[in-house]
Amino acid sequence: MFLCKFKKKTEPFFTSESGVTAIEFAIIAPIFFIIIISILEVGYTFSKVAMLDYSVSVTTRELYTGTAANGQIAHDEIEQNICNNMSVLAGSNCTANLLVELITINDVTDLPSDDAQCRDEALNINPVVQFDPGGSSETVFMRVCFLTNFLVPGIGFGLQLPVEASGKYAIIASSAFVNEPF
């Protein structure tokens, strides 16, 4: 029987190559995971933006046909309609994070200001905004502010957006339409 005994060669600490891949992984893995999480965060946020835009367009369709002007639909129902069309992405407390503003525009000088009003959850205040669905053949501007949280706010996309006083981020959608003659 042949017995062979191998003697392990000992290397000095600084020239040893054992554990090199673990060190490389420890350096690169956090950067890789941050990039992956940021990509998922951007996709999730853009899905919320797209669903809010879709919900606003569906709701404006109901408005310009005259249902709101005839008193058949109220402010709370419009908010609920937008939340229903946003589906799962809106969350369970959608109407508490949503603010709808309807402004009648008579001429170009009546355009609303650039800054949209959002609910202030930190102070539990709902700002006063205009809610005028307009009459027959009037131009109406609809602006919706939706407050949302990010999945991981400390990295990636969330660092680039302004934060409201409540710690949430505002997503704003708007639409202008002319009411049909009714």
mmCIF file of C-alpha atoms in Angstrom:
data_model
loop_
_atom_site.group_PDB
_atom_site.id
_atom_site.type_symbol
_atom_site.label_atom_id
_atom_site.label_comp_id
_atom_site.label_asym_id
_atom_site.label_seq_id
_atom_site.Cartn_x
_atom_site.Cartn_y
_atom_site.Cartn_z
ATOM 1 C CA MET A 1 0.000 0.000 0.000
ATOM 2 C CA PHE A 2 1.243 3.339 -0.971
ATOM 3 C CA LEU A 3 0.838 6.170 1.482
ATOM 4 C CA CYS A 4 1.539 9.636 0.445
ATOM 5 C CA LYS A 5 1.736 12.469 2.826
ATOM 6 C CA PHE A 6 1.487 15.951 1.482
ATOM 7 C CA LYS A 7 3.016 18.701 3.375
ATOM 8 C CA LYS A 8 1.082 21.937 3.178
ATOM 9 C CA LYS A 9 3.172 24.770 2.016
ATOM 10 C CA THR A 10 2.750 27.772 4.215
ATOM 11 C CA GLU A 11 2.780 31.167 2.592
ATOM 12 C CA PRO A 12 3.309 34.513 4.187
ATOM 13 C CA PHE A 13 0.086 36.403 4.991
ATOM 14 C CA PHE A 14 0.510 39.159 2.394
ATOM 15 C CA THR A 15 1.194 36.804 -0.485
ATOM 16 C CA SER A 16 -1.569 34.307 0.279
ATOM 17 C CA GLU A 17 -4.351 34.130 -2.310
ATOM 18 C CA SER A 18 -6.923 32.286 -0.226
ATOM 19 C CA GLY A 19 -10.095 34.304 0.347
ATOM 20 C CA VAL A 20 -9.509 36.703 -2.543
ATOM 21 C CA THR A 21 -12.949 36.125 -4.045
ATOM 22 C CA ALA A 22 -14.623 36.724 -0.683
ATOM 23 C CA ILE A 23 -12.929 40.102 -0.428
ATOM 24 C CA GLU A 24 -13.941 41.017 -3.987
ATOM 25 C CA PHE A 25 -17.526 39.968 -3.232
ATOM 26 C CA ALA A 26 -17.563 42.046 -0.033
ATOM 27 C CA ILE A 27 -16.490 45.124 -1.986
ATOM 28 C CA ILE A 28 -18.732 44.726 -5.052
ATOM 29 C CA ALA A 29 -21.897 43.109 -3.594
ATOM 30 C CA PRO A 30 -23.263 46.187 -1.761
ATOM 31 C CA ILE A 31 -22.897 48.324 -4.884
ATOM 32 C CA PHE A 32 -24.569 45.645 -6.995
ATOM 33 C CA PHE A 33 -27.476 45.266 -4.540
ATOM 34 C CA ILE A 34 -27.990 49.046 -4.373
ATOM 35 C CA ILE A 35 -28.206 49.185 -8.160
ATOM 36 C CA ILE A 36 -30.717 46.304 -8.279
ATOM 37 C CA ILE A 37 -32.892 47.802 -5.521
ATOM 38 C CA SER A 38 -32.764 51.229 -7.218
ATOM 39 C CA ILE A 39 -33.933 49.709 -10.506
ATOM 40 C CA LEU A 40 -36.858 48.029 -8.733
ATOM 41 C CA GLU A 41 -37.678 51.290 -6.934
ATOM 42 C CA VAL A 42 -37.738 53.307 -10.160
ATOM 43 C CA GLY A 43 -39.964 50.710 -11.832
ATOM 44 C CA TYR A 44 -42.364 50.698 -8.877
ATOM 45 C CA THR A 45 -42.518 54.508 -8.786
ATOM 46 C CA PHE A 46 -43.055 54.821 -12.529
ATOM 47 C CA SER A 47 -45.860 52.275 -12.225
ATOM 48 C CA LYS A 48 -47.516 54.512 -9.621
ATOM 49 C CA VAL A 49 -47.091 57.557 -11.895
ATOM 50 C CA ALA A 50 -48.570 55.696 -14.866
ATOM 51 C CA MET A 51 -51.520 54.427 -12.818
ATOM 52 C CA LEU A 52 -52.213 57.926 -11.455
ATOM 53 C CA ASP A 53 -52.126 59.375 -14.986
ATOM 54 C CA TYR A 54 -54.472 56.636 -16.187
ATOM 55 C CA SER A 55 -56.853 57.215 -13.264
ATOM 56 C CA VAL A 56 -56.940 60.949 -13.910
ATOM 57 C CA SER A 57 -57.691 60.413 -17.600
ATOM 58 C CA VAL A 58 -60.533 57.986 -16.827
ATOM 59 C CA THR A 59 -61.976 60.364 -14.240
ATOM 60 C CA THR A 60 -61.777 63.380 -16.559
ATOM 61 C CA ARG A 61 -63.795 61.418 -19.081
ATOM 62 C CA GLU A 62 -66.624 61.236 -16.551
ATOM 63 C CA LEU A 63 -66.247 64.909 -15.715
ATOM 64 C CA TYR A 64 -66.332 66.377 -19.217
ATOM 65 C CA THR A 65 -69.476 64.446 -20.055
ATOM 66 C CA GLY A 66 -71.259 66.535 -17.415
ATOM 67 C CA THR A 67 -71.815 64.134 -14.502
ATOM 68 C CA ALA A 68 -70.048 66.395 -11.981
ATOM 69 C CA ALA A 69 -71.613 69.622 -13.240
ATOM 70 C CA ASN A 70 -75.092 68.135 -12.922
ATOM 71 C CA GLY A 71 -74.429 67.353 -9.268
ATOM 72 C CA GLN A 72 -74.316 63.607 -9.876
ATOM 73 C CA ILE A 73 -70.767 63.190 -8.622
ATOM 74 C CA ALA A 74 -69.127 64.861 -5.613
ATOM 75 C CA HIS A 75 -65.520 65.603 -4.627
ATOM 76 C CA ASP A 76 -65.246 62.501 -2.426
ATOM 77 C CA GLU A 77 -66.585 60.294 -5.208
ATOM 78 C CA ILE A 78 -63.996 61.673 -7.641
ATOM 79 C CA GLU A 79 -61.217 60.883 -5.169
ATOM 80 C CA GLN A 80 -62.613 57.378 -4.653
ATOM 81 C CA ASN A 81 -62.910 56.872 -8.422
ATOM 82 C CA ILE A 82 -59.248 57.822 -8.901
ATOM 83 C CA CYS A 83 -58.199 55.459 -6.104
ATOM 84 C CA ASN A 84 -60.283 52.604 -7.551
ATOM 85 C CA ASN A 85 -58.627 53.020 -10.951
ATOM 86 C CA MET A 86 -55.138 53.038 -9.416
ATOM 87 C CA SER A 87 -55.729 49.470 -8.192
ATOM 88 C CA VAL A 88 -53.273 47.862 -5.805
ATOM 89 C CA LEU A 89 -50.528 50.462 -6.179
ATOM 90 C CA ALA A 90 -52.541 53.130 -4.341
ATOM 91 C CA GLY A 91 -52.584 51.241 -1.069
ATOM 92 C CA SER A 92 -55.344 50.894 1.487
ATOM 93 C CA ASN A 93 -55.314 54.561 2.555
ATOM 94 C CA CYS A 94 -55.474 56.108 -0.912
ATOM 95 C CA THR A 95 -58.087 58.827 -0.389
ATOM 96 C CA ALA A 96 -56.208 60.129 2.664
ATOM 97 C CA ASN A 97 -53.132 60.656 0.466
ATOM 98 C CA LEU A 98 -54.976 62.192 -2.493
ATOM 99 C CA LEU A 99 -56.045 65.768 -3.196
ATOM 100 C CA VAL A 100 -58.101 66.746 -6.266
ATOM 101 C CA GLU A 101 -58.255 70.293 -7.579
ATOM 102 C CA LEU A 102 -60.616 71.471 -10.347
ATOM 103 C CA ILE A 103 -60.156 74.991 -11.718
ATOM 104 C CA THR A 104 -62.342 76.631 -14.361
ATOM 105 C CA ILE A 105 -60.266 78.517 -16.943
ATOM 106 C CA ASN A 106 -61.943 81.418 -18.741
ATOM 107 C CA ASP A 107 -58.894 82.641 -20.663
ATOM 108 C CA VAL A 108 -55.139 82.088 -20.813
ATOM 109 C CA THR A 109 -54.484 84.421 -17.877
ATOM 110 C CA ASP A 110 -56.529 82.156 -15.565
ATOM 111 C CA LEU A 111 -54.026 79.305 -15.708
ATOM 112 C CA PRO A 112 -53.210 77.982 -12.226
ATOM 113 C CA SER A 113 -49.854 78.462 -10.559
ATOM 114 C CA ASP A 114 -47.130 75.875 -10.958
ATOM 115 C CA ASP A 115 -47.151 74.658 -7.372
ATOM 116 C CA ALA A 116 -49.672 71.955 -6.610
ATOM 117 C CA GLN A 117 -51.265 71.659 -3.192
ATOM 118 C CA CYS A 118 -50.914 68.376 -1.341
ATOM 119 C CA ARG A 119 -52.383 67.166 1.923
ATOM 120 C CA ASP A 120 -50.187 67.761 4.926
ATOM 121 C CA GLU A 121 -50.330 64.580 6.998
ATOM 122 C CA ALA A 122 -47.759 65.850 9.482
ATOM 123 C CA LEU A 123 -50.140 68.607 10.617
ATOM 124 C CA ASN A 124 -53.322 66.735 9.613
ATOM 125 C CA ILE A 125 -54.404 69.647 7.383
ATOM 126 C CA ASN A 126 -56.280 69.488 4.095
ATOM 127 C CA PRO A 127 -55.484 72.644 2.123
ATOM 128 C CA VAL A 128 -58.352 74.563 0.597
ATOM 129 C CA VAL A 129 -58.330 74.120 -3.162
ATOM 130 C CA GLN A 130 -60.793 75.027 -5.869
ATOM 131 C CA PHE A 131 -63.342 72.439 -6.869
ATOM 132 C CA ASP A 132 -65.335 73.860 -9.744
ATOM 133 C CA PRO A 133 -66.255 71.241 -12.385
ATOM 134 C CA GLY A 134 -67.429 74.048 -14.692
ATOM 135 C CA GLY A 135 -70.460 74.291 -16.854
ATOM 136 C CA SER A 136 -71.344 73.515 -20.433
ATOM 137 C CA SER A 137 -68.489 74.141 -22.913
ATOM 138 C CA GLU A 138 -66.141 75.512 -20.221
ATOM 139 C CA THR A 139 -62.450 74.667 -19.997
ATOM 140 C CA VAL A 140 -61.434 72.968 -16.768
ATOM 141 C CA PHE A 141 -57.986 72.163 -15.386
ATOM 142 C CA MET A 142 -57.734 69.133 -13.088
ATOM 143 C CA ARG A 143 -54.696 68.582 -10.884
ATOM 144 C CA VAL A 144 -54.225 65.625 -8.555
ATOM 145 C CA CYS A 145 -51.552 65.277 -5.883
ATOM 146 C CA PHE A 146 -50.864 61.798 -4.510
ATOM 147 C CA LEU A 147 -48.509 61.290 -1.574
ATOM 148 C CA THR A 148 -46.584 58.036 -1.496
ATOM 149 C CA ASN A 149 -43.703 56.304 0.238
ATOM 150 C CA PHE A 150 -40.786 54.596 -1.416
ATOM 151 C CA LEU A 151 -39.838 51.024 -0.726
ATOM 152 C CA VAL A 152 -36.284 51.967 0.237
ATOM 153 C CA PRO A 153 -36.103 55.769 0.522
ATOM 154 C CA GLY A 154 -32.472 56.021 1.591
ATOM 155 C CA ILE A 155 -30.928 54.939 -1.692
ATOM 156 C CA GLY A 156 -31.264 55.521 -5.376
ATOM 157 C CA PHE A 157 -34.238 57.274 -6.894
ATOM 158 C CA GLY A 158 -35.785 58.445 -3.631
ATOM 159 C CA LEU A 159 -32.820 60.684 -2.839
ATOM 160 C CA GLN A 160 -33.468 62.812 -5.934
ATOM 161 C CA LEU A 161 -37.085 63.809 -5.212
ATOM 162 C CA PRO A 162 -38.365 66.508 -2.865
ATOM 163 C CA VAL A 163 -39.865 65.287 0.390
ATOM 164 C CA GLU A 164 -43.092 66.712 1.827
ATOM 165 C CA ALA A 165 -43.374 67.646 5.515
ATOM 166 C CA SER A 166 -44.951 64.261 6.255
ATOM 167 C CA GLY A 167 -41.917 62.425 4.869
ATOM 168 C CA LYS A 168 -43.763 61.261 1.759
ATOM 169 C CA TYR A 169 -43.119 62.065 -1.873
ATOM 170 C CA ALA A 170 -45.663 63.871 -4.065
ATOM 171 C CA ILE A 171 -46.699 62.496 -7.443
ATOM 172 C CA ILE A 172 -48.698 65.040 -9.427
ATOM 173 C CA ALA A 173 -50.899 64.395 -12.443
ATOM 174 C CA SER A 174 -52.873 66.993 -14.342
ATOM 175 C CA SER A 175 -55.320 67.205 -17.205
ATOM 176 C CA ALA A 176 -57.152 69.965 -19.021
ATOM 177 C CA PHE A 177 -60.439 69.361 -20.793
ATOM 178 C CA VAL A 178 -63.435 71.136 -22.238
ATOM 179 C CA ASN A 179 -66.834 70.120 -20.922
ATOM 180 C CA GLU A 180 -69.197 68.854 -23.571
ATOM 181 C CA PRO A 181 -72.285 70.971 -24.204
ATOM 182 C CA PHE A 182 -75.053 69.633 -21.998
#
